[in-house]
Amino acid sequence: MTASTRYRPLRIGPFVSETPVVLAPMAGITNAGFRRLCREQGAGFYVCEMITSRGLVEKNPLTRRMIAFSDDESPRSMQLYGVDPVAMGRAVRIVAEEGLADHVDMNFGCPVPKVTRKGGGAALPYKRRLFEAIVMAAVDNAGSIPVTVKMRIGIDDGRHTYLDAAQRAVGAGVAAVALHARTAAQRYSGTADWSAIARLRDAVPAEIPVLGNGDVFSAADALAMVDRTGCDGVVVGRGCLGRPWLFGDLEAAFAGRPLPEPPTLRQVAATMHRHAELLEEHMRTDADPTKGIRDMRKHVAWYLKGFPVGPEVRRRLGLINSVDELDELVSALDLDQRFPPEADGPRGRQGSPGRVVLPEHWLDDPDDVTVPLGAEMENSGG
Ligand SMILES: Cc1cc2nc3c(=O)[nH]c(=O)nc-3n(C[C@H](O)[C@H](O)[C@H](O)COP(=O)(O)O)c2cc1C
């Protein structure tokens, strides 16, 4: 059996990607410019930054600005966050009626204390009936738009919620279930437990795609995740930070083709230039013309991880205010350098595990459907 017959295209509702890959929603990262850069490398689903149901319902101008898709983006995947079935239903109805997106993914995986403290994100699936009501409200108002959920294993090792939550989400009519195979207590630390993805694949009806997420940093990792868990697609987050060509590697690997050579620094420089241009184009406003290039600074650090650049150049790259400045600093480097093997592996958030901060009495009654107070964030972006 060749690789290309071993791996199947990924279907989410009516949408099909020959390469079973999803760009993970990442707040502050997966804006329209970054998604376009990734789409230029390889096929897949590319999900936007998190949008809050409240921001949509209250017509928050920042939220509206964040819902930006390129003309050629298809499907337009939007991630929504919410804790209130009524607000979520109204938000999804707005998306459907105003044609704001073609696919809605729901965030039940955020481990940030400011979110879980209020009962949102990864804290929410523990309240199983409330979780179910939110998902139902989304699906019922989505019309023909497919709705998916993205969640974690549970709150901590004593409270795994993913199997129950997946059954409820499937019962509510979701088109796919994605699992970041860590608990909220793990945050981004340690390693993802892919065996949970395999258990989820076994527990969910075969016609509902299960998407595996956590620690896919290379094409080999992606194939290994599918081989070991039987999942229908992989969701890639930190692995593509400073390495958008990973999507080209993934396309080749899933099609059974040899991987492209890793880029030289000259090719990395060209990708950084393109990325900076796209961020400028998509983020600049008259009031803040350098917003895009300032956002690029963190990406430059990821791109250059492992390259011997020197502290002074790194420092100056951290202060760039234009694409020209970026190009000038980079052009002084030895551009024929090969991609350093030590640049492989994790990047972006890692951190350490910690106790999950929850609202008082949150764990007392998993069947309580009271909407947690103050957990509806107004601002989008996570
Ligand atoms: C900077 C950053 C922002 C993130 N923002 C979101 C978000 O808005 N919504 C979400 O569901 N997950 C978010 N995540 C989690 C990722 O989607 C993904 O589940 C996680 O990084 C694990 O995948 P990885 O090991 O491939 O990085 C974020 C992760 C990072 C690193």
CSV table of C-alpha atoms and ligand atoms in Angstrom, one decimal:
chain,number,residue,atom,x,y,z
A,1,MET,CA,0.0,0.0,0.0
A,2,THR,CA,1.4,3.4,-0.9
A,3,ALA,CA,1.2,6.4,1.4
A,4,SER,CA,-1.3,8.1,-0.9
A,5,THR,CA,-3.8,5.2,-0.6
A,6,ARG,CA,-3.2,4.8,3.1
A,7,TYR,CA,-4.2,8.4,3.9
A,8,ARG,CA,-7.7,9.6,3.1
A,9,PRO,CA,-8.8,13.1,2.3
A,10,LEU,CA,-10.4,15.0,5.2
A,11,ARG,CA,-14.1,15.9,5.0
A,12,ILE,CA,-15.7,18.6,7.1
A,13,GLY,CA,-19.3,18.8,6.1
A,14,PRO,CA,-19.3,19.5,2.3
A,15,PHE,CA,-15.6,20.6,2.3
A,16,VAL,CA,-12.8,18.2,1.3
A,17,SER,CA,-9.1,18.6,1.6
A,18,GLU,CA,-6.9,16.0,-0.1
A,19,THR,CA,-4.3,16.7,2.6
A,20,PRO,CA,-5.9,15.8,6.0
A,21,VAL,CA,-4.4,18.8,7.8
A,22,VAL,CA,-5.9,21.7,9.8
A,23,LEU,CA,-4.1,24.9,10.8
A,24,ALA,CA,-4.9,25.2,14.5
A,25,PRO,CA,-6.6,28.4,15.6
A,26,MET,CA,-4.0,30.5,17.4
A,27,ALA,CA,-4.9,33.8,18.9
A,28,GLY,CA,-2.6,36.5,17.8
A,29,ILE,CA,-1.2,34.3,15.0
A,30,THR,CA,-3.7,32.8,12.5
A,31,ASN,CA,-5.0,36.1,11.0
A,32,ALA,CA,-5.8,36.4,7.3
A,33,GLY,CA,-2.2,37.2,6.4
A,34,PHE,CA,-0.7,34.2,8.2
A,35,ARG,CA,-3.4,31.9,6.8
A,36,ARG,CA,-2.7,33.1,3.3
A,37,LEU,CA,1.1,32.4,3.7
A,38,CYS,CA,0.3,28.9,5.0
A,39,ARG,CA,-2.2,28.2,2.2
A,40,GLU,CA,0.4,29.2,-0.3
A,41,GLN,CA,2.5,26.2,0.9
A,42,GLY,CA,0.1,23.4,1.0
A,43,ALA,CA,-3.5,22.2,1.1
A,44,GLY,CA,-5.6,22.0,4.3
A,45,PHE,CA,-8.2,23.7,6.4
A,46,TYR,CA,-7.0,27.0,7.9
A,47,VAL,CA,-8.8,28.3,10.9
A,48,CYS,CA,-9.0,32.0,11.9
A,49,GLU,CA,-8.2,33.5,15.3
A,50,MET,CA,-10.8,33.0,18.0
A,51,ILE,CA,-13.9,35.2,17.8
A,52,THR,CA,-16.2,35.6,20.8
A,53,SER,CA,-19.9,35.0,20.5
A,54,ARG,CA,-20.5,38.1,22.6
A,55,GLY,CA,-18.3,40.2,20.4
A,56,LEU,CA,-20.4,39.1,17.4
A,57,VAL,CA,-23.7,39.6,19.0
A,58,GLU,CA,-22.8,43.0,20.4
A,59,LYS,CA,-21.3,44.0,17.1
A,60,ASN,CA,-18.0,44.8,18.7
A,61,PRO,CA,-15.9,46.7,16.0
A,62,LEU,CA,-12.7,44.9,16.9
A,63,THR,CA,-14.4,41.5,16.5
A,64,ARG,CA,-15.8,42.6,13.2
A,65,ARG,CA,-12.3,43.6,12.0
A,66,MET,CA,-10.9,40.3,13.1
A,67,ILE,CA,-13.4,38.4,10.9
A,68,ALA,CA,-11.3,39.0,7.8
A,69,PHE,CA,-10.9,36.4,5.0
A,70,SER,CA,-9.1,36.7,1.7
A,71,ASP,CA,-11.3,36.6,-1.4
A,72,ASP,CA,-9.9,33.3,-2.4
A,73,GLU,CA,-10.1,31.6,1.0
A,74,SER,CA,-12.3,28.5,0.9
A,75,PRO,CA,-13.7,27.3,3.2
A,76,ARG,CA,-13.6,30.3,5.5
A,77,SER,CA,-13.2,28.6,8.9
A,78,MET,CA,-14.1,30.7,12.0
A,79,GLN,CA,-13.5,29.7,15.6
A,80,LEU,CA,-16.0,30.8,18.1
A,81,TYR,CA,-15.8,31.0,21.9
A,82,GLY,CA,-18.8,31.2,24.1
A,83,VAL,CA,-20.3,29.9,27.4
A,84,ASP,CA,-24.0,30.8,26.9
A,85,PRO,CA,-26.2,28.7,24.7
A,86,VAL,CA,-28.4,31.8,23.9
A,87,ALA,CA,-25.5,34.0,22.9
A,88,MET,CA,-23.9,31.2,21.0
A,89,GLY,CA,-27.1,30.5,19.1
A,90,ARG,CA,-27.4,34.1,18.2
A,91,ALA,CA,-23.8,34.5,17.2
A,92,VAL,CA,-23.9,31.4,14.9
A,93,ARG,CA,-27.2,32.7,13.4
A,94,ILE,CA,-25.4,36.0,12.5
A,95,VAL,CA,-22.6,34.1,10.9
A,96,ALA,CA,-25.0,32.1,8.8
A,97,GLU,CA,-27.4,34.9,7.9
A,98,GLU,CA,-24.6,37.4,7.1
A,99,GLY,CA,-22.5,34.8,5.3
A,100,LEU,CA,-19.5,35.5,7.5
A,101,ALA,CA,-17.9,32.1,7.4
A,102,ASP,CA,-18.4,28.6,5.8
A,103,HIS,CA,-17.4,26.5,8.8
A,104,VAL,CA,-17.6,27.2,12.6
A,105,ASP,CA,-15.3,25.6,15.1
A,106,MET,CA,-16.0,26.0,18.8
A,107,ASN,CA,-13.3,26.5,21.4
A,108,PHE,CA,-13.5,24.3,24.5
A,109,GLY,CA,-9.8,24.0,25.0
A,110,CYS,CA,-8.5,27.3,26.2
A,111,PRO,CA,-6.5,26.7,29.5
A,112,VAL,CA,-5.7,30.3,30.3
A,113,PRO,CA,-6.6,31.1,34.0
A,114,LYS,CA,-8.4,34.3,33.0
A,115,VAL,CA,-10.8,32.1,31.0
A,116,THR,CA,-11.1,28.9,33.1
A,117,ARG,CA,-11.5,31.0,36.3
A,118,LYS,CA,-14.8,32.1,34.8
A,119,GLY,CA,-15.8,28.7,33.7
A,120,GLY,CA,-15.0,29.1,30.0
A,121,GLY,CA,-12.7,27.2,27.6
A,122,ALA,CA,-11.3,24.0,28.9
A,123,ALA,CA,-13.3,24.3,32.1
A,124,LEU,CA,-16.7,24.1,30.3
A,125,PRO,CA,-17.1,20.5,29.1
A,126,TYR,CA,-17.1,19.4,32.8
A,127,LYS,CA,-20.6,21.0,32.9
A,128,ARG,CA,-21.8,18.4,30.5
A,129,ARG,CA,-25.4,19.5,30.0
A,130,LEU,CA,-24.4,23.2,29.5
A,131,PHE,CA,-21.7,22.1,27.0
A,132,GLU,CA,-24.3,20.1,25.2
A,133,ALA,CA,-26.7,23.0,25.1
A,134,ILE,CA,-24.1,25.3,23.7
A,135,VAL,CA,-23.1,22.9,20.9
A,136,MET,CA,-26.8,22.2,20.1
A,137,ALA,CA,-27.5,26.0,20.0
A,138,ALA,CA,-24.6,26.4,17.5
A,139,VAL,CA,-25.7,23.5,15.3
A,140,ASP,CA,-29.3,24.4,15.3
A,141,ASN,CA,-28.6,28.0,14.2
A,142,ALA,CA,-25.9,27.1,11.6
A,143,GLY,CA,-28.2,26.2,8.7
A,144,SER,CA,-26.0,24.3,6.3
A,145,ILE,CA,-22.7,25.4,7.9
A,146,PRO,CA,-20.8,22.6,9.5
A,147,VAL,CA,-20.0,23.0,13.1
A,148,THR,CA,-17.0,21.3,14.8
A,149,VAL,CA,-15.7,21.3,18.4
A,150,LYS,CA,-12.1,21.5,19.7
A,151,MET,CA,-11.4,20.4,23.2
A,152,ARG,CA,-8.9,19.0,25.6
A,153,ILE,CA,-8.8,15.6,27.5
A,154,GLY,CA,-10.4,17.2,30.5
A,155,ILE,CA,-9.6,19.5,33.4
A,156,ASP,CA,-6.9,17.4,35.0
A,157,ASP,CA,-6.0,13.7,35.3
A,158,GLY,CA,-8.8,13.1,37.8
A,159,ARG,CA,-11.4,14.7,35.5
A,160,HIS,CA,-11.4,13.5,31.9
A,161,THR,CA,-14.3,14.8,29.9
A,162,TYR,CA,-13.5,14.2,26.3
A,163,LEU,CA,-15.3,11.0,25.7
A,164,ASP,CA,-18.5,12.1,27.2
A,165,ALA,CA,-18.2,15.5,25.5
A,166,ALA,CA,-17.6,14.0,22.1
A,167,GLN,CA,-20.6,11.7,22.4
A,168,ARG,CA,-22.8,14.7,23.3
A,169,ALA,CA,-21.3,16.9,20.5
A,170,VAL,CA,-21.9,14.1,18.0
A,171,GLY,CA,-25.5,13.7,19.3
A,172,ALA,CA,-25.9,17.5,18.8
A,173,GLY,CA,-24.9,17.1,15.1
A,174,VAL,CA,-21.2,18.3,14.9
A,175,ALA,CA,-19.3,17.6,11.7
A,176,ALA,CA,-16.0,16.7,13.4
A,177,VAL,CA,-14.4,16.5,16.8
A,178,ALA,CA,-10.8,17.8,17.4
A,179,LEU,CA,-8.9,16.7,20.5
A,180,HIS,CA,-5.8,18.5,21.9
A,181,ALA,CA,-4.5,15.5,23.8
A,182,ARG,CA,-3.5,17.3,27.0
A,183,THR,CA,-5.5,18.2,30.0
A,184,ALA,CA,-6.1,21.9,30.9
A,185,ALA,CA,-3.7,21.3,33.9
A,186,GLN,CA,-0.9,20.4,31.5
A,187,ARG,CA,-1.4,23.6,29.6
A,188,TYR,CA,1.3,23.3,26.9
A,189,SER,CA,3.8,21.3,28.9
A,190,GLY,CA,5.0,17.7,28.7
A,191,THR,CA,3.9,15.6,25.7
A,192,ALA,CA,0.4,15.2,24.3
A,193,ASP,CA,-1.1,11.7,25.1
A,194,TRP,CA,-2.0,10.5,21.6
A,195,SER,CA,-3.5,7.3,23.0
A,196,ALA,CA,-6.5,9.5,24.0
A,197,ILE,CA,-6.9,10.4,20.3
A,198,ALA,CA,-7.0,6.7,19.5
A,199,ARG,CA,-9.6,6.1,22.2
A,200,LEU,CA,-11.7,9.0,20.9
A,201,ARG,CA,-11.5,7.5,17.3
A,202,ASP,CA,-12.8,4.2,18.7
A,203,ALA,CA,-15.6,5.9,20.6
A,204,VAL,CA,-17.0,8.2,17.9
A,205,PRO,CA,-19.0,6.8,14.9
A,206,ALA,CA,-16.8,6.2,11.9
A,207,GLU,CA,-18.5,8.8,9.7
A,208,ILE,CA,-17.6,11.6,12.1
A,209,PRO,CA,-14.0,12.7,11.5
A,210,VAL,CA,-11.7,12.8,14.6
A,211,LEU,CA,-8.9,15.3,14.4
A,212,GLY,CA,-5.8,14.8,16.5
A,213,ASN,CA,-3.9,17.7,17.9
A,214,GLY,CA,-0.8,18.1,20.0
A,215,ASP,CA,3.0,18.0,19.2
A,216,VAL,CA,2.9,17.7,15.4
A,217,PHE,CA,6.2,19.4,14.6
A,218,SER,CA,7.1,17.6,11.4
A,219,ALA,CA,5.6,15.6,8.6
A,220,ALA,CA,6.9,12.5,10.2
A,221,ASP,CA,5.0,13.4,13.4
A,222,ALA,CA,1.8,13.9,11.4
A,223,LEU,CA,2.0,10.5,9.7
A,224,ALA,CA,2.9,8.9,13.0
A,225,MET,CA,-0.2,10.5,14.7
A,226,VAL,CA,-2.5,9.2,12.0
A,227,ASP,CA,-0.8,5.7,12.0
A,228,ARG,CA,-0.9,5.4,15.7
A,229,THR,CA,-4.4,6.8,16.5
A,230,GLY,CA,-6.4,6.2,13.3
A,231,CYS,CA,-7.4,9.8,13.4
A,232,ASP,CA,-8.8,11.4,10.2
A,233,GLY,CA,-6.7,14.5,10.2
A,234,VAL,CA,-4.0,16.4,12.2
A,235,VAL,CA,-4.3,19.8,13.7
A,236,VAL,CA,-1.0,21.7,13.6
A,237,GLY,CA,-0.3,24.6,15.9
A,238,ARG,CA,3.1,25.6,17.2
A,239,GLY,CA,4.9,23.4,14.6
A,240,CYS,CA,4.2,26.0,11.9
A,241,LEU,CA,5.4,29.0,13.8
A,242,GLY,CA,8.3,30.3,11.8
A,243,ARG,CA,7.9,27.3,9.6
A,244,PRO,CA,4.9,27.8,7.3
A,245,TRP,CA,6.5,25.5,4.7
A,246,LEU,CA,5.6,22.6,7.1
A,247,PHE,CA,2.3,22.7,5.2
A,248,GLY,CA,4.2,21.9,2.0
A,249,ASP,CA,6.0,19.0,3.8
A,250,LEU,CA,2.6,17.7,5.1
A,251,GLU,CA,1.0,17.8,1.6
A,252,ALA,CA,4.0,15.9,0.2
A,253,ALA,CA,4.1,13.4,3.0
A,254,PHE,CA,0.4,12.5,2.9
A,255,ALA,CA,0.5,12.2,-0.9
A,256,GLY,CA,3.5,9.8,-0.5
A,257,ARG,CA,5.9,12.1,-2.3
A,258,PRO,CA,9.4,12.8,-1.0
A,259,LEU,CA,9.7,15.9,1.3
A,260,PRO,CA,11.1,19.1,-0.1
A,261,GLU,CA,14.6,20.0,1.0
A,262,PRO,CA,14.6,22.1,4.2
A,263,PRO,CA,15.0,25.8,3.2
A,264,THR,CA,18.4,27.6,3.3
A,265,LEU,CA,18.5,30.9,5.1
A,266,ARG,CA,18.0,32.7,1.7
A,267,GLN,CA,14.7,30.8,1.3
A,268,VAL,CA,13.7,31.5,4.9
A,269,ALA,CA,14.5,35.2,4.2
A,270,ALA,CA,12.2,35.2,1.2
A,271,THR,CA,9.4,33.6,3.3
A,272,MET,CA,9.9,36.2,6.1
A,273,HIS,CA,9.6,39.0,3.5
A,274,ARG,CA,6.4,37.5,2.1
A,275,HIS,CA,5.0,37.1,5.6
A,276,ALA,CA,5.9,40.7,6.6
A,277,GLU,CA,4.2,42.0,3.4
A,278,LEU,CA,1.1,40.0,4.1
A,279,LEU,CA,0.9,41.2,7.7
A,280,GLU,CA,1.4,44.8,6.6
A,281,GLU,CA,-1.4,44.4,4.0
A,282,HIS,CA,-3.9,42.8,6.4
A,283,MET,CA,-3.2,44.6,9.6
A,284,ARG,CA,-2.1,48.1,8.9
A,285,THR,CA,-4.6,50.9,9.5
A,286,ASP,CA,-4.3,54.6,8.8
A,287,ALA,CA,-4.2,55.2,12.6
A,288,ASP,CA,-1.5,52.5,13.0
A,289,PRO,CA,0.5,51.9,9.9
A,290,THR,CA,3.2,49.8,11.5
A,291,LYS,CA,0.9,47.4,13.3
A,292,GLY,CA,1.6,44.5,10.9
A,293,ILE,CA,5.4,44.8,10.9
A,294,ARG,CA,5.4,45.1,14.7
A,295,ASP,CA,3.4,41.9,14.8
A,296,MET,CA,6.1,40.3,12.5
A,297,ARG,CA,8.8,40.8,15.2
A,298,LYS,CA,7.8,37.7,17.1
A,299,HIS,CA,7.6,35.6,13.9
A,300,VAL,CA,11.1,36.7,13.0
A,301,ALA,CA,12.4,35.2,16.2
A,302,TRP,CA,10.7,31.9,15.4
A,303,TYR,CA,12.0,31.9,11.8
A,304,LEU,CA,15.6,32.4,12.9
A,305,LYS,CA,15.5,29.9,15.8
A,306,GLY,CA,18.7,27.8,15.6
A,307,PHE,CA,20.4,30.0,12.9
A,308,PRO,CA,23.6,31.7,14.2
A,309,VAL,CA,22.4,35.3,13.9
A,310,GLY,CA,24.2,36.9,16.8
A,311,PRO,CA,22.6,38.8,19.7
A,312,GLU,CA,22.9,42.3,18.3
A,313,VAL,CA,21.1,41.5,15.0
A,314,ARG,CA,18.5,39.6,16.9
A,315,ARG,CA,17.9,42.6,19.1
A,316,ARG,CA,17.6,44.9,16.1
A,317,LEU,CA,15.3,42.5,14.4
A,318,GLY,CA,13.1,42.7,17.5
A,319,LEU,CA,12.6,46.4,16.8
A,320,ILE,CA,11.9,46.5,13.1
A,321,ASN,CA,9.4,49.0,11.8
A,322,SER,CA,9.4,48.3,8.1
A,323,VAL,CA,9.8,45.4,5.6
A,324,ASP,CA,12.9,47.2,4.2
A,325,GLU,CA,14.5,47.2,7.7
A,326,LEU,CA,13.8,43.5,7.9
A,327,ASP,CA,15.3,42.8,4.5
A,328,GLU,CA,18.4,45.0,5.2
A,329,LEU,CA,19.2,43.2,8.5
A,330,VAL,CA,18.7,39.8,7.1
A,331,SER,CA,20.7,40.5,3.9
A,332,ALA,CA,23.8,41.0,6.0
A,333,LEU,CA,23.7,37.4,7.2
A,334,ASP,CA,25.3,34.4,5.4
A,335,LEU,CA,22.2,33.5,3.4
A,336,ASP,CA,23.7,30.2,2.1
A,337,GLN,CA,23.4,28.6,5.6
A,338,ARG,CA,21.5,25.4,5.6
A,339,PHE,CA,18.5,24.9,7.9
A,340,PRO,CA,19.9,24.0,11.3
A,341,PRO,CA,18.7,20.6,12.6
A,342,GLU,CA,18.5,22.1,16.2
A,343,ALA,CA,15.7,24.3,14.9
A,344,ASP,CA,13.4,21.3,14.8
A,345,GLY,CA,10.9,20.5,17.6
A,346,PRO,CA,8.7,22.6,19.9
A,347,ARG,CA,8.5,26.4,19.7
A,348,GLY,CA,6.0,28.9,20.9
A,349,ARG,CA,4.1,28.2,24.2
A,350,GLN,CA,5.5,25.5,26.4
A,351,GLY,CA,5.4,26.5,30.1
A,352,SER,CA,4.7,24.3,33.0
A,353,PRO,CA,1.7,22.4,34.3
A,354,GLY,CA,-0.4,24.0,37.0
A,355,ARG,CA,-3.6,23.8,39.0
A,356,VAL,CA,-6.6,24.8,36.9
A,357,VAL,CA,-8.3,27.9,38.4
A,358,LEU,CA,-12.1,27.4,38.3
A,359,PRO,CA,-15.1,29.3,39.6
A,360,GLU,CA,-16.1,28.4,43.2
A,361,HIS,CA,-18.1,25.2,43.5
A,362,TRP,CA,-17.6,24.5,39.8
A,363,LEU,CA,-17.0,20.8,40.4
A,364,ASP,CA,-20.0,20.3,42.7
A,365,ASP,CA,-22.6,19.5,40.0
A,366,PRO,CA,-21.6,18.5,36.5
A,367,ASP,CA,-25.3,18.6,35.4
A,368,ASP,CA,-25.8,22.3,36.5
A,369,VAL,CA,-26.7,24.3,33.4
A,370,THR,CA,-26.3,27.8,34.9
A,371,VAL,CA,-24.4,30.0,32.6
A,372,PRO,CA,-21.2,31.0,34.4
A,373,LEU,CA,-21.2,34.7,35.3
A,374,GLY,CA,-18.8,37.0,33.5
A,375,ALA,CA,-17.3,34.3,31.4
A,376,GLU,CA,-18.6,35.7,28.1
A,377,MET,CA,-15.6,37.7,26.9
A,378,GLU,CA,-16.4,40.7,24.7
A,379,ASN,CA,-13.1,41.0,23.0
A,380,SER,CA,-12.0,38.4,20.4
A,381,GLY,CA,-8.5,37.1,20.0
A,382,GLY,CA,-8.1,35.0,23.2
B,1,LIG,C1,-0.1,31.3,20.7
B,1,LIG,C2,-1.3,30.3,20.7
B,1,LIG,C3,-2.6,30.7,20.7
B,1,LIG,C4,-3.6,29.8,20.7
B,1,LIG,N1,-4.9,30.2,20.6
B,1,LIG,C5,-5.9,29.3,20.5
B,1,LIG,C6,-7.3,29.7,20.2
B,1,LIG,O1,-7.6,30.9,20.1
B,1,LIG,N2,-8.2,28.7,20.2
B,1,LIG,C7,-7.9,27.4,20.3
B,1,LIG,O2,-8.8,26.5,20.2
B,1,LIG,N3,-6.6,27.0,20.6
B,1,LIG,C8,-5.7,27.9,20.7
B,1,LIG,N4,-4.4,27.5,20.9
B,1,LIG,C9,-4.1,26.1,21.0
B,1,LIG,C10,-3.7,25.4,19.6
B,1,LIG,O3,-4.8,25.6,18.7
B,1,LIG,C11,-3.4,24.0,19.8
B,1,LIG,O4,-4.5,23.3,20.3
B,1,LIG,C12,-2.2,23.7,20.7
B,1,LIG,O5,-1.1,24.7,20.4
B,1,LIG,C13,-1.6,22.3,20.6
B,1,LIG,O6,-1.2,22.0,19.3
B,1,LIG,P1,0.4,22.0,18.9
B,1,LIG,O7,1.0,21.0,19.8
B,1,LIG,O8,0.4,21.6,17.5
B,1,LIG,O9,0.8,23.4,19.1
B,1,LIG,C14,-3.3,28.4,20.9
B,1,LIG,C15,-2.0,28.0,20.9
B,1,LIG,C16,-1.0,28.9,20.9
B,1,LIG,C17,0.5,28.4,20.9
